[in-house]
Short mmCIF file of C-alpha atoms and ligand atoms in Angstrom, two decimals:
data_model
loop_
_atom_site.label_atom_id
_atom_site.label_comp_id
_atom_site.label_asym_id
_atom_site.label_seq_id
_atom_site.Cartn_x
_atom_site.Cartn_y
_atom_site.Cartn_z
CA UNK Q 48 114.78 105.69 146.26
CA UNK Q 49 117.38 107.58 144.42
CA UNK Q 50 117.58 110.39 142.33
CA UNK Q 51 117.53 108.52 139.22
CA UNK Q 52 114.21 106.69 139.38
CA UNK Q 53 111.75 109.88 138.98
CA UNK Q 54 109.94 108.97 135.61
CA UNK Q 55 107.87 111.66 137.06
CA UNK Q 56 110.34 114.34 135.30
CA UNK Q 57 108.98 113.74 131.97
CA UNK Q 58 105.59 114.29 132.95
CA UNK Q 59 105.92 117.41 133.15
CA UNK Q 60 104.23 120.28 131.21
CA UNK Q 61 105.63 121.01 127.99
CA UNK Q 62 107.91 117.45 128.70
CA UNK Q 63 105.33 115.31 128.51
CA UNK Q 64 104.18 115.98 125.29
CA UNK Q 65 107.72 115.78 123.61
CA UNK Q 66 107.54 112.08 125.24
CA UNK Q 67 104.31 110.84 124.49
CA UNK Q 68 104.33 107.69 122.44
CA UNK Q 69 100.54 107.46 120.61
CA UNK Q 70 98.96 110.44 118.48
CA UNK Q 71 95.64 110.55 117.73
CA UNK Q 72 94.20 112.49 114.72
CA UNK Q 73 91.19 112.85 112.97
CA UNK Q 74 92.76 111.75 109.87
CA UNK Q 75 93.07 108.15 112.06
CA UNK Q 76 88.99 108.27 112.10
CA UNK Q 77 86.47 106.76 110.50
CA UNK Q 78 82.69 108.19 111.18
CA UNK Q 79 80.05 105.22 110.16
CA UNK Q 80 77.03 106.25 108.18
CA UNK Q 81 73.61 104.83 108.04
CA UNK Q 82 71.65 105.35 104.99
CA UNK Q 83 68.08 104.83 105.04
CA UNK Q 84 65.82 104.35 102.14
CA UNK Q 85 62.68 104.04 103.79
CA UNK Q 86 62.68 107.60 105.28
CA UNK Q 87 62.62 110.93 103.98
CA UNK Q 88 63.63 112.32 107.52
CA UNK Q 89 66.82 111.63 109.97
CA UNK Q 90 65.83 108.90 112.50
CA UNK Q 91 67.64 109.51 115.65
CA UNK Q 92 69.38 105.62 116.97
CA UNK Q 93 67.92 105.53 120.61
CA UNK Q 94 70.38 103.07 121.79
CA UNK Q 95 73.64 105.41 120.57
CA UNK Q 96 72.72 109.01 121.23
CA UNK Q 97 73.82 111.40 119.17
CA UNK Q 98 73.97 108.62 115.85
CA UNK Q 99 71.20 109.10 112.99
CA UNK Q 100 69.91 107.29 110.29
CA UNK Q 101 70.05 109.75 107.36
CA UNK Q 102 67.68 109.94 103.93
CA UNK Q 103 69.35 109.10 100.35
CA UNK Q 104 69.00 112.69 99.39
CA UNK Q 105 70.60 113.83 102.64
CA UNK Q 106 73.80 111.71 102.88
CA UNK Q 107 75.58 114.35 101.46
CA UNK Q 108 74.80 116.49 104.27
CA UNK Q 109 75.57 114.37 106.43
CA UNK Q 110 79.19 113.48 105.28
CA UNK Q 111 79.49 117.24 104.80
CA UNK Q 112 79.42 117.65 108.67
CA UNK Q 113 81.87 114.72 109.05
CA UNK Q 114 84.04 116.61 106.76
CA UNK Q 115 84.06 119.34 108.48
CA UNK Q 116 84.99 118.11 111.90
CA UNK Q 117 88.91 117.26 110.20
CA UNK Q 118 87.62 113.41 109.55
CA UNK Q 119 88.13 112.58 106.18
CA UNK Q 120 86.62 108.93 105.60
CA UNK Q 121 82.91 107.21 105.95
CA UNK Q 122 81.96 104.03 106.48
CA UNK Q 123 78.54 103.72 104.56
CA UNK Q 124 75.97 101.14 106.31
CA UNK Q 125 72.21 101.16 103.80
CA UNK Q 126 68.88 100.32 105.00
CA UNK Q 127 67.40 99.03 101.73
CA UNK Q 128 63.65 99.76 100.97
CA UNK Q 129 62.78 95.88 100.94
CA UNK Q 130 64.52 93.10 101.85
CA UNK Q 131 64.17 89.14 100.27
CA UNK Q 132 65.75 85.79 100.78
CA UNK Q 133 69.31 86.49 99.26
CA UNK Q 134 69.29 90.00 99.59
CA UNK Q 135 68.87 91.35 96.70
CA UNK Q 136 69.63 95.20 97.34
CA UNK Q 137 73.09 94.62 98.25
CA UNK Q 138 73.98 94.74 95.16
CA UNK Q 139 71.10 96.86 93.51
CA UNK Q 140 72.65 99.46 91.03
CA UNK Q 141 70.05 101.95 92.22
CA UNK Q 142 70.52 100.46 95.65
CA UNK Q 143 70.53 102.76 98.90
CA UNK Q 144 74.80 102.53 99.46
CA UNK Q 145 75.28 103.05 95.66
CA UNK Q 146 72.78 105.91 95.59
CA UNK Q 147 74.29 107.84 98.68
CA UNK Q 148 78.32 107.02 97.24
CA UNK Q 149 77.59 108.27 93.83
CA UNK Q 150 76.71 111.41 95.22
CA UNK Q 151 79.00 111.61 98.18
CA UNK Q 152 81.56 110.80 95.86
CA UNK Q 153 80.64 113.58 93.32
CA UNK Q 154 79.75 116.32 95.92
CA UNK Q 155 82.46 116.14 98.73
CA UNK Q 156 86.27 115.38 99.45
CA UNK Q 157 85.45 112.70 101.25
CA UNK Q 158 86.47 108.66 101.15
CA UNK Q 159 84.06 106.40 101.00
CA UNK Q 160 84.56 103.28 102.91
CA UNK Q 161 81.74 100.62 102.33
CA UNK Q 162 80.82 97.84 104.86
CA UNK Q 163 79.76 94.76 102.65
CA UNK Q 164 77.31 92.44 104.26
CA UNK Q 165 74.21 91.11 103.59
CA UNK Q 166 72.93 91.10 107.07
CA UNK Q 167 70.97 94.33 106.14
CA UNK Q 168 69.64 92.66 102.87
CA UNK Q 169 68.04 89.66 104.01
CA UNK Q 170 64.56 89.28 105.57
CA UNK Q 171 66.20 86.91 107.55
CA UNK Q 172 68.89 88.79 108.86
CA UNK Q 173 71.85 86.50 108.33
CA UNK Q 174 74.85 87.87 105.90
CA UNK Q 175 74.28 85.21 103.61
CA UNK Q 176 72.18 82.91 102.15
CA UNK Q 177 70.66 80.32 104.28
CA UNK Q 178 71.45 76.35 104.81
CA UNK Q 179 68.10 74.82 103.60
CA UNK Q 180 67.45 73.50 107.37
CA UNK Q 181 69.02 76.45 108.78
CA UNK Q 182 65.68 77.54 110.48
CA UNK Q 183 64.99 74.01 111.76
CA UNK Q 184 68.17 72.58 113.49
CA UNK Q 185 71.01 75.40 112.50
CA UNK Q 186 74.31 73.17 112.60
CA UNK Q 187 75.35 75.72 110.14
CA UNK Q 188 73.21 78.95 109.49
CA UNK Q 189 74.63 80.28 106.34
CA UNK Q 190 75.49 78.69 102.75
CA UNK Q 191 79.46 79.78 102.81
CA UNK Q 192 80.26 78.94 98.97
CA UNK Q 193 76.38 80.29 97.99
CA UNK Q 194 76.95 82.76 99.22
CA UNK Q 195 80.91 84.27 97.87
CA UNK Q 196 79.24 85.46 94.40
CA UNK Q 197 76.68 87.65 96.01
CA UNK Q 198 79.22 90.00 98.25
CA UNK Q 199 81.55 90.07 95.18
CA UNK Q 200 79.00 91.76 93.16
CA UNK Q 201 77.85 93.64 96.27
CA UNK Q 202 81.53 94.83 96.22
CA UNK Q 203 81.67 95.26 92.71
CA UNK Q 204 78.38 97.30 92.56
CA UNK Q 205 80.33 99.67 95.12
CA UNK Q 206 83.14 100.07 93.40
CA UNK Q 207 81.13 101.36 90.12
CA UNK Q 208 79.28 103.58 92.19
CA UNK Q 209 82.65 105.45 93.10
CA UNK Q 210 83.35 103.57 96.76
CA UNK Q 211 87.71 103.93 97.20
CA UNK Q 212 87.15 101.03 99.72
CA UNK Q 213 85.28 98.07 100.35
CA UNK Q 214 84.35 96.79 103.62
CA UNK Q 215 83.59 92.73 103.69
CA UNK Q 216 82.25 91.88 107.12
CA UNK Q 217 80.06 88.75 106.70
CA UNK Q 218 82.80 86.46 107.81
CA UNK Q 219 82.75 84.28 105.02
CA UNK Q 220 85.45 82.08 103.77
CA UNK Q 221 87.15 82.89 101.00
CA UNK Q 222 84.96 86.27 100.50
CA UNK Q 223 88.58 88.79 100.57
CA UNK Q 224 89.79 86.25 97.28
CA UNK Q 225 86.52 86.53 95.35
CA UNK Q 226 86.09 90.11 96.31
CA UNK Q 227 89.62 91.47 94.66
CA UNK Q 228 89.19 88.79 91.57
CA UNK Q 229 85.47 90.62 91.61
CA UNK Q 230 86.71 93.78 91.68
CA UNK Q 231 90.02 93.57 89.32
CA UNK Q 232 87.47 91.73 86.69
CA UNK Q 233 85.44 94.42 86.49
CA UNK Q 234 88.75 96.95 85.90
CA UNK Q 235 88.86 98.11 89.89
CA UNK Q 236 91.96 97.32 90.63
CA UNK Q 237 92.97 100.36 92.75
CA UNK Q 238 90.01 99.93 94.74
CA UNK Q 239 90.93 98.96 98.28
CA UNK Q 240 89.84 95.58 100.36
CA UNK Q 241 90.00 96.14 104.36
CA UNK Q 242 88.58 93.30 105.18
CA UNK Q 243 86.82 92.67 108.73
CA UNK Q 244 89.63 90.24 109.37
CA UNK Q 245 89.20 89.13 112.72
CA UNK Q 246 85.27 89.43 113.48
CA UNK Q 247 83.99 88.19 117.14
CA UNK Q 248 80.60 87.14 117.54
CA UNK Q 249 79.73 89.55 119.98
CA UNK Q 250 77.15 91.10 122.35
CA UNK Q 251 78.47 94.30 121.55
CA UNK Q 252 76.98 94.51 117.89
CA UNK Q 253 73.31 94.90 119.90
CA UNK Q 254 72.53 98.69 119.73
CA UNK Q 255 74.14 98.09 115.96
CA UNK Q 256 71.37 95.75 114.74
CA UNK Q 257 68.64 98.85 115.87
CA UNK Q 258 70.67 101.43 113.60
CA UNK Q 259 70.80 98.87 110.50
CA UNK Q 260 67.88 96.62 111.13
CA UNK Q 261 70.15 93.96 110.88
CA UNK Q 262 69.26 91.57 113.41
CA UNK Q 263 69.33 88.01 112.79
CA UNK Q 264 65.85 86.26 112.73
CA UNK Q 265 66.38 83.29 114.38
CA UNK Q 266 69.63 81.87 115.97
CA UNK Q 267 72.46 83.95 116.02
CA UNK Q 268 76.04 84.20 114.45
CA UNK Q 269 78.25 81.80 116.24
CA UNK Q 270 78.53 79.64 113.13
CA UNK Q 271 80.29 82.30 111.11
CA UNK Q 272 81.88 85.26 112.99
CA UNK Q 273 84.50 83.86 115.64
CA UNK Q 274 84.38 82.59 119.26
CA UNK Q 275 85.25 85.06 121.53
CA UNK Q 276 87.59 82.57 123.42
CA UNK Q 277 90.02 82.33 120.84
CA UNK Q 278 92.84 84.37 120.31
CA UNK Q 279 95.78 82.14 118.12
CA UNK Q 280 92.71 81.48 115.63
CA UNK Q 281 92.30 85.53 115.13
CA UNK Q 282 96.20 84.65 113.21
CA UNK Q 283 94.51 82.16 111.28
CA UNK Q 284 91.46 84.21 109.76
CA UNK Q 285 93.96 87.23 109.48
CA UNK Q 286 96.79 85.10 107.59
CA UNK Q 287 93.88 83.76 105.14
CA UNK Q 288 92.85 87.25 104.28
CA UNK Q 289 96.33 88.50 103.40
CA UNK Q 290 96.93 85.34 101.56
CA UNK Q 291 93.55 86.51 99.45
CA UNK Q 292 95.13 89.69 98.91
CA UNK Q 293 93.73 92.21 102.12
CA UNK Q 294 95.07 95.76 101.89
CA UNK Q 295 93.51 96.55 105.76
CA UNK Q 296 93.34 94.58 108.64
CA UNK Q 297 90.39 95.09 110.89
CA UNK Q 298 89.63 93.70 114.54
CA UNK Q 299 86.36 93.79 115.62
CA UNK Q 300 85.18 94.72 118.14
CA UNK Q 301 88.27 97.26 119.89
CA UNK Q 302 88.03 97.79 123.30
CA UNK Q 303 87.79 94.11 124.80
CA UNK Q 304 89.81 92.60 122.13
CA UNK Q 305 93.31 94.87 122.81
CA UNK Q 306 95.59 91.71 122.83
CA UNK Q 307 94.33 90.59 119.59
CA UNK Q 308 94.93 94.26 117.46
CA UNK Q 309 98.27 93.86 119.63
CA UNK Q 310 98.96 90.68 118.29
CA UNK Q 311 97.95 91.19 114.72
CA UNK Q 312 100.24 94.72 114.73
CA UNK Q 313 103.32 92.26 115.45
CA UNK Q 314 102.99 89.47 113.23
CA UNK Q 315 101.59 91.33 110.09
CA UNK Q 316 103.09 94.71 108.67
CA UNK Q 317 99.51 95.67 106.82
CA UNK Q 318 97.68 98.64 108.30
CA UNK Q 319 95.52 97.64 110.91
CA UNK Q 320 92.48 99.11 112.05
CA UNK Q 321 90.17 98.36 115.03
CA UNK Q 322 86.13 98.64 114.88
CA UNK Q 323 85.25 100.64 118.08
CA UNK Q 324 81.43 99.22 118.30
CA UNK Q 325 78.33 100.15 118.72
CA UNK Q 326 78.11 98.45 122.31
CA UNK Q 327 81.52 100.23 122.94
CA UNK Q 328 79.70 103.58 122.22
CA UNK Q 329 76.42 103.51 123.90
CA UNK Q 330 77.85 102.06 127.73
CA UNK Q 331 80.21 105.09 127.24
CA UNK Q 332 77.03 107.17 126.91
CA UNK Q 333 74.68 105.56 129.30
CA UNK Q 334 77.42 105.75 132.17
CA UNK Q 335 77.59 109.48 130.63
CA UNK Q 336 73.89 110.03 131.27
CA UNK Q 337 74.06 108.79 134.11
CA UNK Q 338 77.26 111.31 135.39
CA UNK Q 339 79.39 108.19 136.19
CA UNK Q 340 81.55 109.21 133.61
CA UNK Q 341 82.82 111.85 131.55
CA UNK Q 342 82.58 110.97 128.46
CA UNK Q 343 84.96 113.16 126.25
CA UNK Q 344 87.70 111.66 128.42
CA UNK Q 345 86.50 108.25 128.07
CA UNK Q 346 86.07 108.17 124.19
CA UNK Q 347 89.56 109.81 123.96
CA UNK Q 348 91.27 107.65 126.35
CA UNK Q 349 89.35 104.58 124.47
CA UNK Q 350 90.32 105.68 121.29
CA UNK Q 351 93.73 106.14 122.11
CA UNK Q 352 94.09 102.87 123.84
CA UNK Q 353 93.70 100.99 120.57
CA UNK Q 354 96.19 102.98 118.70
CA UNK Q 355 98.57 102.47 121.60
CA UNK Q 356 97.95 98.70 121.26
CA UNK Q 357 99.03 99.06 117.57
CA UNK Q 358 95.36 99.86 115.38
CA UNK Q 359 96.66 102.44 112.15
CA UNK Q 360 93.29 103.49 112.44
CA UNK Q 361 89.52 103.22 114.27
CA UNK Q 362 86.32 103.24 113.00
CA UNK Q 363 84.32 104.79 115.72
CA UNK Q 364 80.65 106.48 116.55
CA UNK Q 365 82.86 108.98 118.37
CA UNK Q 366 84.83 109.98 115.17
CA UNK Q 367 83.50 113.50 114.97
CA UNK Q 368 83.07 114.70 118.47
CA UNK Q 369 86.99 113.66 119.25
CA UNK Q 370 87.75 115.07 116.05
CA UNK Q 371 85.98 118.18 116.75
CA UNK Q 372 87.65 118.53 120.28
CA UNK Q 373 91.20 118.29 118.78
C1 PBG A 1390 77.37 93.67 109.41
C2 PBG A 1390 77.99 94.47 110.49
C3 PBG A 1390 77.70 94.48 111.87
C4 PBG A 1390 78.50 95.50 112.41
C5 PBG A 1390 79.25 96.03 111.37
N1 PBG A 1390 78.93 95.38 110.19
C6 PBG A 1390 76.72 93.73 112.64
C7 PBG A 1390 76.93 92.30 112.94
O1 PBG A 1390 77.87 91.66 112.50
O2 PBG A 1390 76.08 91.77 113.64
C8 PBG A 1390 78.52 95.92 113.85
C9 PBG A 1390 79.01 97.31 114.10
C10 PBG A 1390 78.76 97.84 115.46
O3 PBG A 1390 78.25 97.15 116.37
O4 PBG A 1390 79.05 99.01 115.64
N2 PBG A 1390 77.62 92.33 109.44
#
C-alpha cells in the first residue's frame, strides 16, 4: 500500500468534520402529534415509548415542548370523538385537528403540518369510503373517485383552521389534483401540498394504528397503498403527484425503503422528505430496552442515513430527543 491511499487522514479530529458530507438539524425534523378528543389526560402509546396522545386543550403544550427542543414543524394526527361510515370528522370545522391548529397556530411559532386521511375517521378504518362489497369479497376495498371530495374538504377545513401544510396520505388517485384545486378554490393558494407520494403498504405502520386508532377493520391496505416489491412504480405515483401540482415529496416508510428516497432525489428536483415510522421507532426502542442497542446512536445514525440517501427532510418519533442532543 502506498502513501497515497490513507483515506484514514481525513478522519481525523477536527478533519473529519470539515469533510463530512450529510448535516443533520433540527430544522430538518418533523415531531408527529396525536390529538385526542376523547381524553382530557395524555395517554402514553405503549408500543412507542416515550410518544403520547395529547388532549385538545393541551396541544399547545405539547407543541410548546417540540418548540423548544430547536424543531420547528408538527405533523398533527386527531383522534375524533366518534367515528361513522365516511368519516365525517375529518373535515368537522370544530373537528379535533382543526381545534388543536387554530390554537397552535395562534399561540406558538410553530408550522403546522397536517396528515390528511380518513383512516382515523371511519368506523371501519379504511381512508376512504368503502366499495359496497368491500366487506364481503374485497377486490377493491375503497371507493377511489367517492372518495377525492371528502380529503379535499378535509384539506380545505385545515387550511381555514390556519394549517401552512397539508399532508394527503390515503393513497388515492388523483387526491394531490383535487386537493390544490380544493384548496386554491377556497383562496389557499400559498398553502403547501407534501403529498405521501410513494406510500408502501407496510408492517411497519403497526404500533401507528395503536397511537391513532386507525386500524383497518377487516382486510388490509394492499389495494391502495403500494406493493412493497416495486420500486420503478414508486416513479410512477411520484411523477403523477408532481403532475397534480406536489410541493413535497414523501417516501414512506424510511429506513427499508433507502433506494427508493435515493431514486426519487435523482429524478425529481422537489424537496423530498422520508416518513421514519412508527415500526422504525419502537424496534429501535425495544432493542434499547433490551440493552442490545444504544439508542441515541441508532436514531442519529438512522436519521442521518436518509438524508445521506437524499430525504430534504424526516418526519420522525425521534424528532425531539435528536434535536435536543444537538
Ligand atoms: C394514515 C397514516 C398512517 C401513517 C401515517 N398516516 C397509517 C397507515 O397508513 O396505515 C403511519 C405512520 C407511522 O407508522 O408512523 N393513513
Amino acid at each position: 500500500m502506498t502513501n497515497r491511499d490513507r483515506p484514514r487522514r481525513l478522519r481525523r479530529d477536527g478533519v473529519r468534520s470539515l469533510v463530512s458530507e450529510t448535516g443533520l438539524e433540527a430544522t430538518d425534523l418533523v415531531a408527529p402529534v396525536f390529538v385526542d378528543a376523547t381524553t382530557d389526560e395524555r395517554i402514553p402509546i405503549k408500543s412507542m415509548p416515550g410518544q403520547e396522545r395529547v388532549p385538545v386543550d393541551g396541544a399547545v403544550d405539547r407543541v410548546e415542548e417540540v418548540v423548544s427542543t430547536g424543531v420547528e414543524a408538527v405533523m398533527l394526527f386527531g383522534i375524533p370523538e366518534s367515528k361513522d361510515a365516511e368519516g365525517s370528522r375529518a373535515w368537522a370545522q370544530d373537528g379535533v385537528v382543526q381545534r388543536a391548529t387554530r390554537a397552535i397556530t395562534a399561540e406558538t411559532d410553530a408550522t403546522v403540518i397536517t396528515d390528511v386521511c380518513l383512516c382515523e375517521y371511519t368506523d371501519h378504518g379504511h381512508c376512504g369510503v368503502l366499495e359496497p362489497d368491500a366487506r364481503e369479497a374485497p377486490t377493491l376495498t375503497v371507493d377511489n373517485d367517492a372518495t377525492l371530495d371528502l380529503l379535499a374538504r378535509t384539506a380545505v377545513s385545515h387550511a381555514e383552521a390556519g394549517a401552512e401544510m397539508v399532508a394527503p396520505s390515503s393513497m388515492t388517485d388523483g387526491m394531490v389534483g383535487v386537493i390544490r384545486e380544493g384548496l386554491d378554490d377556497a383562496g389557499f393558494d400559498d398553502v403547501a401540498i407534501m403529498s405521501y407520494a410513494a406510500k408502501y403498504e407496510s408492517a411497519f405502520y403497526g404500533p401507528f394504528r395503536d397511537a391513532a386508532d386507525g386500524a383497518p377493520a377487516f382486510g388490509d391496505r394492499r389495494h391502495y397503498q403500494m406493493d412493497p416489491a416495486n420500486g420503478r412504480e414508486a416513479l410512477r405515483e411520484v411523477r403523477l403527484d408532481v403532475e397534480q401540482g406536489a410541493d413535497v415529496l414523501m417516501i414512506k416508510p424510511g429506513l427499508p425503503y433507502l433506494d427508493v428516497v435515493r431514486e426519487i432525489r435523482r429524478e425529481f428536483d422537489h424537496p423530498v422528505a422520508a416518513y421514519n415510522v412508527s415500526g422504525e421507532y419502537a424496534m429501535l426502542h425495544a432493542a434499547a430496552e433490551k440493552g442490545w442497542l444504544d439508542l441515541d446512536a441508532v436514531a442519529r445514525e438512522s436519521l442521518l442515513s436518509l438524508k445521506r440517501a437524499g430525504a430534504d427532510l424526516i418526519v420522525t418519533y425521534f424528532a425531539e430527543d435528536v434535536a435536543a442532543d444537538g
